mmCIF file of C-alpha atoms in Angstrom:
data_model
loop_
_atom_site.group_PDB
_atom_site.id
_atom_site.type_symbol
_atom_site.label_atom_id
_atom_site.label_comp_id
_atom_site.label_asym_id
_atom_site.label_seq_id
_atom_site.Cartn_x
_atom_site.Cartn_y
_atom_site.Cartn_z
ATOM 1 C CA MET A 1 -30.546 16.303 1.794
ATOM 2 C CA SER A 2 -27.108 16.888 0.204
ATOM 3 C CA LEU A 3 -25.495 13.446 -0.315
ATOM 4 C CA GLN A 4 -22.754 12.776 -2.855
ATOM 5 C CA CYS A 5 -21.353 10.103 -4.975
ATOM 6 C CA GLY A 6 -17.785 10.541 -6.143
ATOM 7 C CA ILE A 7 -16.645 9.464 -9.593
ATOM 8 C CA VAL A 8 -13.030 7.914 -9.163
ATOM 9 C CA GLY A 9 -10.656 5.984 -11.322
ATOM 10 C CA LEU A 10 -7.205 6.237 -13.090
ATOM 11 C CA PRO A 11 -6.704 8.924 -15.736
ATOM 12 C CA ASN A 12 -8.181 8.445 -19.086
ATOM 13 C CA VAL A 13 -10.837 5.700 -18.092
ATOM 14 C CA GLY A 14 -13.783 7.980 -19.084
ATOM 15 C CA LYS A 15 -14.748 9.633 -15.854
ATOM 16 C CA SER A 16 -15.109 13.169 -17.074
ATOM 17 C CA THR A 17 -16.941 12.029 -20.274
ATOM 18 C CA LEU A 18 -19.292 10.124 -18.084
ATOM 19 C CA PHE A 19 -19.715 13.179 -15.760
ATOM 20 C CA ASN A 20 -20.490 15.330 -18.756
ATOM 21 C CA CYS A 21 -23.269 12.976 -19.729
ATOM 22 C CA LEU A 22 -24.663 13.062 -16.400
ATOM 23 C CA SER A 23 -24.554 16.900 -15.863
ATOM 24 C CA ASN A 24 -24.887 20.137 -17.674
ATOM 25 C CA ALA A 25 -21.741 21.168 -15.968
ATOM 26 C CA LYS A 26 -18.974 20.427 -18.588
ATOM 27 C CA ALA A 27 -15.866 19.031 -17.057
ATOM 28 C CA GLN A 28 -12.785 19.215 -19.147
ATOM 29 C CA SER A 29 -12.180 15.940 -21.055
ATOM 30 C CA ALA A 30 -8.839 15.511 -22.748
ATOM 31 C CA ASN A 31 -6.421 12.827 -23.631
ATOM 32 C CA PHE A 32 -3.955 13.241 -20.864
ATOM 33 C CA PRO A 33 -3.738 12.904 -17.103
ATOM 34 C CA PHE A 34 -4.763 15.538 -14.522
ATOM 35 C CA CYS A 35 -7.032 17.222 -16.930
ATOM 36 C CA THR A 36 -9.606 17.405 -14.088
ATOM 37 C CA ILE A 37 -7.925 19.451 -11.202
ATOM 38 C CA GLU A 38 -10.946 20.700 -9.118
ATOM 39 C CA PRO A 39 -13.857 18.393 -8.401
ATOM 40 C CA ASN A 40 -16.801 19.163 -10.485
ATOM 41 C CA VAL A 41 -20.133 18.758 -8.853
ATOM 42 C CA GLY A 42 -23.387 18.119 -10.719
ATOM 43 C CA VAL A 43 -26.794 18.156 -9.349
ATOM 44 C CA ILE A 44 -28.502 15.341 -11.280
ATOM 45 C CA THR A 45 -32.161 14.645 -11.775
ATOM 46 C CA VAL A 46 -33.104 11.080 -10.743
ATOM 47 C CA PRO A 47 -35.286 9.599 -13.558
ATOM 48 C CA ASP A 48 -38.536 8.150 -12.187
ATOM 49 C CA GLU A 49 -41.174 6.788 -14.520
ATOM 50 C CA ARG A 50 -43.840 7.007 -11.653
ATOM 51 C CA LEU A 51 -43.685 10.974 -11.846
ATOM 52 C CA ILE A 52 -44.706 10.859 -15.637
ATOM 53 C CA LYS A 53 -47.774 8.537 -14.797
ATOM 54 C CA LEU A 54 -48.744 10.792 -11.909
ATOM 55 C CA GLY A 55 -48.345 13.942 -13.870
ATOM 56 C CA GLU A 56 -50.841 12.460 -16.547
ATOM 57 C CA LEU A 57 -53.246 11.618 -13.850
ATOM 58 C CA CYS A 58 -53.178 14.866 -11.853
ATOM 59 C CA LYS A 59 -52.301 17.423 -14.567
ATOM 60 C CA PRO A 60 -50.654 19.702 -11.834
ATOM 61 C CA GLU A 61 -50.518 23.405 -12.558
ATOM 62 C CA ARG A 62 -46.879 23.918 -11.371
ATOM 63 C CA GLY A 63 -45.763 20.766 -13.136
ATOM 64 C CA VAL A 64 -43.661 17.758 -12.049
ATOM 65 C CA ILE A 65 -40.635 18.002 -9.878
ATOM 66 C CA PRO A 66 -38.181 15.174 -9.740
ATOM 67 C CA THR A 67 -35.666 14.560 -6.850
ATOM 68 C CA THR A 68 -31.994 14.957 -7.372
ATOM 69 C CA VAL A 69 -28.609 13.439 -6.331
ATOM 70 C CA GLU A 70 -25.188 15.036 -6.324
ATOM 71 C CA ILE A 71 -22.352 13.485 -8.518
ATOM 72 C CA VAL A 72 -18.676 14.698 -7.952
ATOM 73 C CA ASP A 73 -16.110 14.295 -10.701
ATOM 74 C CA ILE A 74 -12.825 13.717 -8.948
ATOM 75 C CA ALA A 75 -9.568 13.830 -10.842
ATOM 76 C CA GLY A 76 -7.691 10.615 -11.662
ATOM 77 C CA LEU A 77 -5.551 8.922 -9.001
ATOM 78 C CA VAL A 78 -2.248 7.348 -9.792
ATOM 79 C CA LYS A 79 -0.017 4.842 -7.967
ATOM 80 C CA GLY A 80 1.586 6.692 -5.074
ATOM 81 C CA ALA A 81 -1.360 8.997 -4.388
ATOM 82 C CA SER A 82 -1.409 8.030 -0.755
ATOM 83 C CA LYS A 83 2.140 9.547 -0.491
ATOM 84 C CA GLY A 84 1.190 12.668 -2.459
ATOM 85 C CA GLU A 85 2.118 11.452 -6.062
ATOM 86 C CA GLY A 86 0.397 13.077 -8.908
ATOM 87 C CA LEU A 87 -2.167 15.267 -7.069
ATOM 88 C CA GLY A 88 -2.978 12.642 -4.715
ATOM 89 C CA ASN A 89 -3.561 14.250 -1.228
ATOM 90 C CA LYS A 90 -6.015 16.703 -2.579
ATOM 91 C CA PHE A 91 -7.910 14.038 -4.483
ATOM 92 C CA LEU A 92 -8.067 11.743 -1.557
ATOM 93 C CA ALA A 93 -9.334 14.447 0.578
ATOM 94 C CA ASN A 94 -12.113 15.064 -2.070
ATOM 95 C CA ILE A 95 -12.971 11.484 -1.896
ATOM 96 C CA ARG A 96 -13.240 11.675 1.838
ATOM 97 C CA GLU A 97 -15.984 14.198 1.657
ATOM 98 C CA THR A 98 -18.314 12.037 -0.594
ATOM 99 C CA ASP A 99 -20.792 9.457 0.788
ATOM 100 C CA ALA A 100 -20.325 6.718 -1.891
ATOM 101 C CA ILE A 101 -17.951 5.990 -4.708
ATOM 102 C CA ILE A 102 -18.519 5.303 -8.340
ATOM 103 C CA HIS A 103 -15.322 3.579 -9.489
ATOM 104 C CA VAL A 104 -15.015 3.771 -13.354
ATOM 105 C CA LEU A 105 -12.832 1.074 -14.896
ATOM 106 C CA ARG A 106 -11.596 1.110 -18.525
ATOM 107 C CA CYS A 107 -12.870 -1.901 -20.415
ATOM 108 C CA PHE A 108 -12.268 -1.023 -23.951
ATOM 109 C CA ASP A 109 -9.313 -1.094 -26.293
ATOM 110 C CA ASP A 110 -8.459 2.060 -28.253
ATOM 111 C CA GLU A 111 -4.940 2.756 -29.481
ATOM 112 C CA ASN A 112 -5.778 6.497 -29.831
ATOM 113 C CA VAL A 113 -6.649 6.809 -25.937
ATOM 114 C CA VAL A 114 -3.407 6.327 -23.992
ATOM 115 C CA HIS A 115 -3.399 4.326 -20.801
ATOM 116 C CA VAL A 116 -1.544 5.729 -17.877
ATOM 117 C CA ASP A 117 0.087 2.167 -17.312
ATOM 118 C CA GLY A 118 0.356 1.393 -21.125
ATOM 119 C CA THR A 119 -2.025 -1.455 -21.347
ATOM 120 C CA VAL A 120 -5.688 -2.111 -20.592
ATOM 121 C CA ASN A 121 -6.406 -4.218 -17.513
ATOM 122 C CA PRO A 122 -9.331 -3.099 -15.405
ATOM 123 C CA VAL A 123 -8.635 -5.475 -12.545
ATOM 124 C CA ARG A 124 -5.076 -4.129 -12.113
ATOM 125 C CA ASP A 125 -6.464 -0.574 -12.303
ATOM 126 C CA LYS A 126 -8.992 -1.415 -9.600
ATOM 127 C CA GLU A 127 -6.265 -2.836 -7.430
ATOM 128 C CA ILE A 128 -4.151 0.411 -7.875
ATOM 129 C CA ILE A 129 -6.951 2.614 -6.672
ATOM 130 C CA ASP A 130 -7.835 0.156 -3.881
ATOM 131 C CA ALA A 131 -4.139 0.095 -2.657
ATOM 132 C CA GLU A 132 -3.913 3.872 -2.542
ATOM 133 C CA LEU A 133 -7.184 4.291 -0.584
ATOM 134 C CA GLN A 134 -6.221 1.198 1.756
ATOM 135 C CA LEU A 135 -2.794 2.847 2.353
ATOM 136 C CA LYS A 136 -4.463 6.134 3.429
ATOM 137 C CA ASP A 137 -6.911 4.291 5.612
ATOM 138 C CA LEU A 138 -4.115 2.359 7.324
ATOM 139 C CA GLU A 139 -2.360 5.563 8.083
ATOM 140 C CA THR A 140 -5.551 6.941 9.527
ATOM 141 C CA VAL A 141 -6.161 3.769 11.661
ATOM 142 C CA GLU A 142 -2.588 3.523 12.852
ATOM 143 C CA SER A 143 -2.867 7.161 14.065
ATOM 144 C CA ARG A 144 -6.176 6.678 15.780
ATOM 145 C CA ILE A 145 -5.072 3.380 17.577
ATOM 146 C CA GLN A 146 -2.137 5.295 19.175
ATOM 147 C CA LYS A 147 -4.612 7.931 20.512
ATOM 148 C CA CYS A 148 -7.182 5.229 21.746
ATOM 149 C CA GLU A 149 -4.520 3.186 23.427
ATOM 150 C CA LYS A 150 -3.590 6.206 25.536
ATOM 151 C CA ALA A 151 -7.139 7.072 26.436
ATOM 152 C CA ALA A 152 -7.997 3.553 27.271
ATOM 153 C CA LYS A 153 -5.033 3.067 29.503
ATOM 154 C CA ALA A 154 -5.050 6.426 31.169
ATOM 155 C CA GLY A 155 -8.549 6.923 32.051
ATOM 156 C CA GLY A 156 -10.315 3.630 31.374
ATOM 157 C CA ASP A 157 -12.354 5.316 28.658
ATOM 158 C CA LYS A 158 -15.008 2.782 27.622
ATOM 159 C CA GLN A 159 -15.539 4.466 24.200
ATOM 160 C CA ALA A 160 -11.852 4.430 23.638
ATOM 161 C CA LYS A 161 -11.822 0.791 24.224
ATOM 162 C CA LEU A 162 -14.746 0.131 21.891
ATOM 163 C CA GLN A 163 -13.160 2.249 19.048
ATOM 164 C CA LEU A 164 -9.787 0.325 19.758
ATOM 165 C CA GLU A 165 -11.499 -3.043 19.088
ATOM 166 C CA VAL A 166 -12.807 -1.741 15.852
ATOM 167 C CA LEU A 167 -9.501 -0.210 14.713
ATOM 168 C CA VAL A 168 -7.694 -3.349 15.353
ATOM 169 C CA LYS A 169 -10.172 -5.226 13.095
ATOM 170 C CA TYR A 170 -9.645 -2.653 10.402
ATOM 171 C CA ARG A 171 -5.834 -2.620 10.799
ATOM 172 C CA GLU A 172 -5.609 -6.347 10.337
ATOM 173 C CA ALA A 173 -7.881 -6.212 7.214
ATOM 174 C CA LEU A 174 -6.101 -3.183 5.580
ATOM 175 C CA SER A 175 -2.704 -4.859 6.299
ATOM 176 C CA GLN A 176 -3.896 -7.794 4.215
ATOM 177 C CA GLY A 177 -4.834 -5.656 1.293
ATOM 178 C CA LYS A 178 -8.551 -5.714 2.059
ATOM 179 C CA ASN A 179 -10.952 -2.916 2.016
ATOM 180 C CA ALA A 180 -12.544 -1.730 5.210
ATOM 181 C CA ARG A 181 -16.110 -2.563 4.044
ATOM 182 C CA THR A 182 -15.172 -6.223 4.078
ATOM 183 C CA VAL A 183 -14.769 -6.245 7.851
ATOM 184 C CA GLU A 184 -17.695 -7.811 9.831
ATOM 185 C CA LEU A 185 -18.440 -5.816 13.006
ATOM 186 C CA ASP A 186 -19.955 -7.660 16.255
ATOM 187 C CA ASN A 187 -22.610 -5.310 17.097
ATOM 188 C CA LYS A 188 -24.433 -1.941 16.660
ATOM 189 C CA ASP A 189 -21.975 -0.225 19.083
ATOM 190 C CA GLN A 190 -18.979 -1.251 16.927
ATOM 191 C CA GLU A 191 -20.880 0.008 13.815
ATOM 192 C CA ALA A 192 -21.437 3.386 15.326
ATOM 193 C CA ALA A 193 -17.844 3.657 16.358
ATOM 194 C CA ALA A 194 -16.799 2.654 12.730
ATOM 195 C CA ARG A 195 -18.925 5.388 11.250
ATOM 196 C CA ASP A 196 -16.911 8.024 13.170
ATOM 197 C CA LEU A 197 -13.728 6.971 11.447
ATOM 198 C CA PHE A 198 -14.751 8.016 7.940
ATOM 199 C CA LEU A 199 -12.531 5.531 6.165
ATOM 200 C CA LEU A 200 -12.150 5.766 2.469
ATOM 201 C CA THR A 201 -12.587 2.021 1.742
ATOM 202 C CA ASN A 202 -15.645 1.775 4.057
ATOM 203 C CA LYS A 203 -17.733 3.809 1.637
ATOM 204 C CA PRO A 204 -20.262 1.847 -0.420
ATOM 205 C CA VAL A 205 -18.893 1.455 -3.932
ATOM 206 C CA MET A 206 -20.174 0.720 -7.428
ATOM 207 C CA TYR A 207 -17.881 -0.330 -10.216
ATOM 208 C CA VAL A 208 -18.740 1.125 -13.692
ATOM 209 C CA CYS A 209 -17.302 -0.737 -16.571
ATOM 210 C CA ASN A 210 -16.702 1.697 -19.440
ATOM 211 C CA VAL A 211 -16.946 -0.424 -22.715
ATOM 212 C CA ASP A 212 -17.096 0.374 -26.411
ATOM 213 C CA GLU A 213 -20.331 0.261 -28.456
ATOM 214 C CA ALA A 214 -19.881 -3.368 -29.442
ATOM 215 C CA ALA A 215 -20.074 -4.401 -25.817
ATOM 216 C CA ALA A 216 -22.708 -1.875 -24.614
ATOM 217 C CA VAL A 217 -25.380 -4.553 -24.485
ATOM 218 C CA THR A 218 -23.616 -7.808 -23.591
ATOM 219 C CA GLY A 219 -20.354 -6.718 -21.926
ATOM 220 C CA ASN A 220 -17.007 -8.300 -22.779
ATOM 221 C CA ALA A 221 -14.092 -10.337 -21.383
ATOM 222 C CA TYR A 222 -12.819 -7.288 -19.437
ATOM 223 C CA VAL A 223 -16.335 -7.046 -17.707
ATOM 224 C CA GLU A 224 -16.247 -10.652 -16.764
ATOM 225 C CA GLN A 225 -12.862 -10.136 -15.169
ATOM 226 C CA VAL A 226 -14.081 -7.259 -13.199
ATOM 227 C CA LYS A 227 -17.094 -9.243 -12.094
ATOM 228 C CA GLU A 228 -14.882 -12.158 -10.883
ATOM 229 C CA ALA A 229 -12.448 -9.859 -8.966
ATOM 230 C CA VAL A 230 -15.314 -8.005 -7.032
ATOM 231 C CA LYS A 231 -17.630 -11.009 -6.463
ATOM 232 C CA ASP A 232 -16.873 -11.107 -2.713
ATOM 233 C CA GLU A 233 -17.209 -7.315 -2.141
ATOM 234 C CA ASP A 234 -21.035 -7.084 -2.146
ATOM 235 C CA ALA A 235 -20.648 -4.321 -4.863
ATOM 236 C CA GLN A 236 -22.697 -3.680 -7.862
ATOM 237 C CA VAL A 237 -21.162 -3.797 -11.390
ATOM 238 C CA LEU A 238 -22.703 -1.655 -14.154
ATOM 239 C CA VAL A 239 -21.814 -1.765 -17.767
ATOM 240 C CA LEU A 240 -22.112 1.461 -20.012
ATOM 241 C CA ALA A 241 -20.410 3.007 -23.076
ATOM 242 C CA ALA A 242 -19.480 6.509 -22.091
ATOM 243 C CA LYS A 243 -18.723 7.550 -25.766
ATOM 244 C CA ILE A 244 -22.214 6.267 -26.908
ATOM 245 C CA GLU A 245 -23.800 7.890 -23.812
ATOM 246 C CA SER A 246 -22.242 11.260 -24.798
ATOM 247 C CA GLU A 247 -23.797 10.870 -28.244
ATOM 248 C CA ILE A 248 -27.136 10.135 -26.735
ATOM 249 C CA ALA A 249 -26.924 13.150 -24.611
ATOM 250 C CA GLU A 250 -26.547 15.368 -27.648
ATOM 251 C CA LEU A 251 -29.889 14.251 -29.141
ATOM 252 C CA GLU A 252 -32.626 16.836 -28.350
ATOM 253 C CA THR A 253 -35.811 14.884 -28.000
ATOM 254 C CA TYR A 254 -36.846 11.917 -26.000
ATOM 255 C CA GLU A 255 -38.115 10.167 -29.038
ATOM 256 C CA GLU A 256 -34.699 10.556 -30.816
ATOM 257 C CA ARG A 257 -32.866 9.112 -27.775
ATOM 258 C CA GLN A 258 -35.358 6.148 -27.466
ATOM 259 C CA MET A 259 -34.837 5.476 -31.171
ATOM 260 C CA PHE A 260 -31.092 5.511 -30.833
ATOM 261 C CA LEU A 261 -31.165 3.199 -27.834
ATOM 262 C CA GLU A 262 -33.351 0.698 -29.726
ATOM 263 C CA GLU A 263 -31.003 0.670 -32.722
ATOM 264 C CA ILE A 264 -28.217 -0.428 -30.349
ATOM 265 C CA GLY A 265 -30.279 -2.981 -28.427
ATOM 266 C CA LEU A 266 -30.810 -1.038 -25.135
ATOM 267 C CA GLN A 267 -34.045 -0.267 -23.310
ATOM 268 C CA GLU A 268 -32.747 2.305 -21.137
ATOM 269 C CA SER A 269 -29.665 4.627 -21.316
ATOM 270 C CA GLY A 270 -26.628 3.690 -19.165
ATOM 271 C CA VAL A 271 -26.820 7.192 -17.671
ATOM 272 C CA ASN A 272 -30.292 6.533 -16.359
ATOM 273 C CA ARG A 273 -29.345 3.154 -14.944
ATOM 274 C CA LEU A 274 -26.238 4.831 -13.325
ATOM 275 C CA ILE A 275 -28.145 7.589 -11.607
ATOM 276 C CA LYS A 276 -30.688 5.174 -10.319
ATOM 277 C CA ALA A 277 -28.076 2.795 -9.019
ATOM 278 C CA ALA A 278 -26.008 5.800 -7.388
ATOM 279 C CA TYR A 279 -29.300 6.823 -5.702
ATOM 280 C CA ALA A 280 -29.713 3.412 -4.294
ATOM 281 C CA LEU A 281 -26.027 3.158 -3.383
ATOM 282 C CA LEU A 282 -26.584 6.062 -1.083
ATOM 283 C CA ASN A 283 -29.385 4.180 0.531
ATOM 284 C CA LEU A 284 -31.797 6.805 -0.689
ATOM 285 C CA ARG A 285 -35.492 6.183 -1.336
ATOM 286 C CA THR A 286 -38.286 8.362 -2.716
ATOM 287 C CA PHE A 287 -41.822 9.365 -1.330
ATOM 288 C CA LEU A 288 -44.207 11.306 -3.548
ATOM 289 C CA THR A 289 -46.790 14.181 -3.145
ATOM 290 C CA ALA A 290 -49.415 14.326 -5.806
ATOM 291 C CA GLY A 291 -52.173 16.886 -6.324
ATOM 292 C CA SER A 292 -53.562 19.462 -8.762
ATOM 293 C CA ASP A 293 -50.890 22.091 -7.768
ATOM 294 C CA GLU A 294 -47.787 19.830 -8.317
ATOM 295 C CA VAL A 295 -46.503 16.336 -8.373
ATOM 296 C CA ARG A 296 -43.152 15.979 -6.540
ATOM 297 C CA ALA A 297 -40.625 13.475 -5.516
ATOM 298 C CA TRP A 298 -38.891 13.790 -2.166
ATOM 299 C CA THR A 299 -35.728 12.028 -0.992
ATOM 300 C CA PHE A 300 -35.459 10.278 2.156
ATOM 301 C CA LYS A 301 -32.979 7.758 3.898
ATOM 302 C CA ALA A 302 -34.204 4.131 3.866
ATOM 303 C CA GLY A 303 -35.813 3.353 7.096
ATOM 304 C CA ALA A 304 -37.005 6.830 7.995
ATOM 305 C CA LYS A 305 -40.292 7.246 9.780
ATOM 306 C CA ALA A 306 -43.169 9.509 8.844
ATOM 307 C CA PRO A 307 -42.116 12.584 11.015
ATOM 308 C CA GLN A 308 -38.665 12.537 9.631
ATOM 309 C CA CYS A 309 -40.100 12.440 6.035
ATOM 310 C CA ALA A 310 -42.446 15.229 6.901
ATOM 311 C CA GLY A 311 -39.342 17.337 7.885
ATOM 312 C CA VAL A 312 -37.919 16.822 4.462
ATOM 313 C CA ILE A 313 -40.698 19.097 3.150
ATOM 314 C CA HIS A 314 -40.454 21.541 5.997
ATOM 315 C CA THR A 315 -39.176 21.428 9.569
ATOM 316 C CA ASP A 316 -42.608 22.603 10.920
ATOM 317 C CA PHE A 317 -44.136 19.353 9.492
ATOM 318 C CA GLU A 318 -41.930 17.279 11.613
ATOM 319 C CA ARG A 319 -42.211 19.556 14.660
ATOM 320 C CA GLY A 320 -45.913 19.539 14.659
ATOM 321 C CA PHE A 321 -46.471 16.093 13.050
ATOM 322 C CA ILE A 322 -49.935 14.665 13.871
ATOM 323 C CA ARG A 323 -50.426 11.915 11.254
ATOM 324 C CA ALA A 324 -49.786 10.890 7.665
ATOM 325 C CA GLU A 325 -52.218 9.800 4.963
ATOM 326 C CA VAL A 326 -50.471 7.155 2.750
ATOM 327 C CA ILE A 327 -51.675 5.789 -0.575
ATOM 328 C CA LYS A 328 -49.613 3.179 -2.359
ATOM 329 C CA TYR A 329 -48.581 4.314 -5.768
ATOM 330 C CA ASP A 330 -49.916 1.204 -7.455
ATOM 331 C CA ASP A 331 -53.395 1.845 -5.931
ATOM 332 C CA PHE A 332 -53.385 5.494 -6.744
ATOM 333 C CA VAL A 333 -52.625 4.676 -10.410
ATOM 334 C CA ALA A 334 -55.077 1.790 -10.759
ATOM 335 C CA LEU A 335 -57.923 3.663 -9.076
ATOM 336 C CA GLY A 336 -57.232 6.980 -10.832
ATOM 337 C CA GLY A 337 -56.398 9.347 -7.949
ATOM 338 C CA GLU A 338 -56.783 10.275 -4.290
ATOM 339 C CA ALA A 339 -60.538 10.650 -4.215
ATOM 340 C CA ALA A 340 -61.099 7.173 -5.577
ATOM 341 C CA CYS A 341 -58.434 5.654 -3.254
ATOM 342 C CA ARG A 342 -60.219 7.296 -0.166
ATOM 343 C CA ALA A 343 -63.591 6.049 -1.347
ATOM 344 C CA ALA A 344 -62.144 2.439 -1.777
ATOM 345 C CA GLY A 345 -60.522 2.373 1.530
ATOM 346 C CA LYS A 346 -57.018 2.457 0.113
ATOM 347 C CA LEU A 347 -55.876 5.477 1.973
ATOM 348 C CA ALA A 348 -54.250 4.518 5.238
ATOM 349 C CA THR A 349 -53.767 6.759 8.392
ATOM 350 C CA GLU A 350 -50.335 6.327 9.889
ATOM 351 C CA GLY A 351 -48.642 7.530 13.031
ATOM 352 C CA LYS A 352 -45.298 8.529 14.306
ATOM 353 C CA ASP A 353 -43.949 4.889 14.028
ATOM 354 C CA TYR A 354 -44.815 4.303 10.450
ATOM 355 C CA VAL A 355 -41.710 3.424 8.383
ATOM 356 C CA VAL A 356 -42.065 5.220 4.938
ATOM 357 C CA GLN A 357 -41.746 2.931 1.921
ATOM 358 C CA ASP A 358 -40.347 3.860 -1.453
ATOM 359 C CA GLY A 359 -43.113 5.155 -3.724
ATOM 360 C CA ASP A 360 -45.643 6.057 -0.933
ATOM 361 C CA ILE A 361 -47.796 8.959 -1.836
ATOM 362 C CA MET A 362 -47.997 11.059 1.352
ATOM 363 C CA HIS A 363 -50.067 13.856 2.854
ATOM 364 C CA PHE A 364 -48.955 15.065 6.207
ATOM 365 C CA LEU A 365 -51.194 16.684 8.897
ATOM 366 C CA PHE A 366 -49.501 18.913 11.421
ATOM 367 C CA ASN A 367 -50.032 21.657 13.933
ATOM 368 C CA VAL A 368 -47.381 24.241 15.195
#
């Protein structure tokens, strides 16, 4: 399942530094705009403490295999990007290809790191990016409205009329400087029509406040300004110090990293929190397989049923699906494994309509 989160923001807010912490792929990181020209893609392991515990219980021969998520580092946008300023059009196209947006905002003062607009103001920076994405979306919407109006009038096309209703809603919001994701649609048909538009400001978003070491635990005034500015957006705000995270990433052992985190008052690295949050932002969940051969995490979309999840492992599993045996993670750990869960009646047999839950330990039976 190849779903991507794109990291966006103005130049010099810490995007590439953050990406370097997330991935072994080393993006260029320099103190001037447009350092990142091509988008860098990193396949990032999703931290999952459950795998550690299952590995200890099962002692699998082939080891423990985590799931992953793709993160794309997209070059810094500038004012006028929607009209091609900077390297705007190319960057906007890169954003369009992603499934969700991680919007990095500079929330630290440092006279040695230049700001493209001269002063530090994360809310203004957010609004600059929003405006560029909104303008591009408005351009898309206006173009589609013209086509839909012709189709609706000429042939009485019901689908064109439905899409026109949605487009008019989006035009009104975008014209008022609001993101498409703030628009409330009336029914599932409108929601389906909206998905076909692939609007930039309709993608789920998470704001990452890049702070200095002093604010890594508690945040600062800049962070509070961001939280106030996005309170009506149904968006998550995550605080981390990219510079500190890069220092943590250089440490060789888990013990060294944990000691470093404890010294600055953190229980978990910001990078780990970001990866987990990005995974959730994409509406992804994890089911698990656990045995003496391997312990493995598998990615599925929230709401998927058992046959679809079987297909994540192999298409034959979905095609010939018979049933699924399901053990809840907590039961598996508490009782010490599959045999004990089976004996205690904690193994459930589920059919085609079972909606898989995050953390379910699954065994699929199939016949092709």
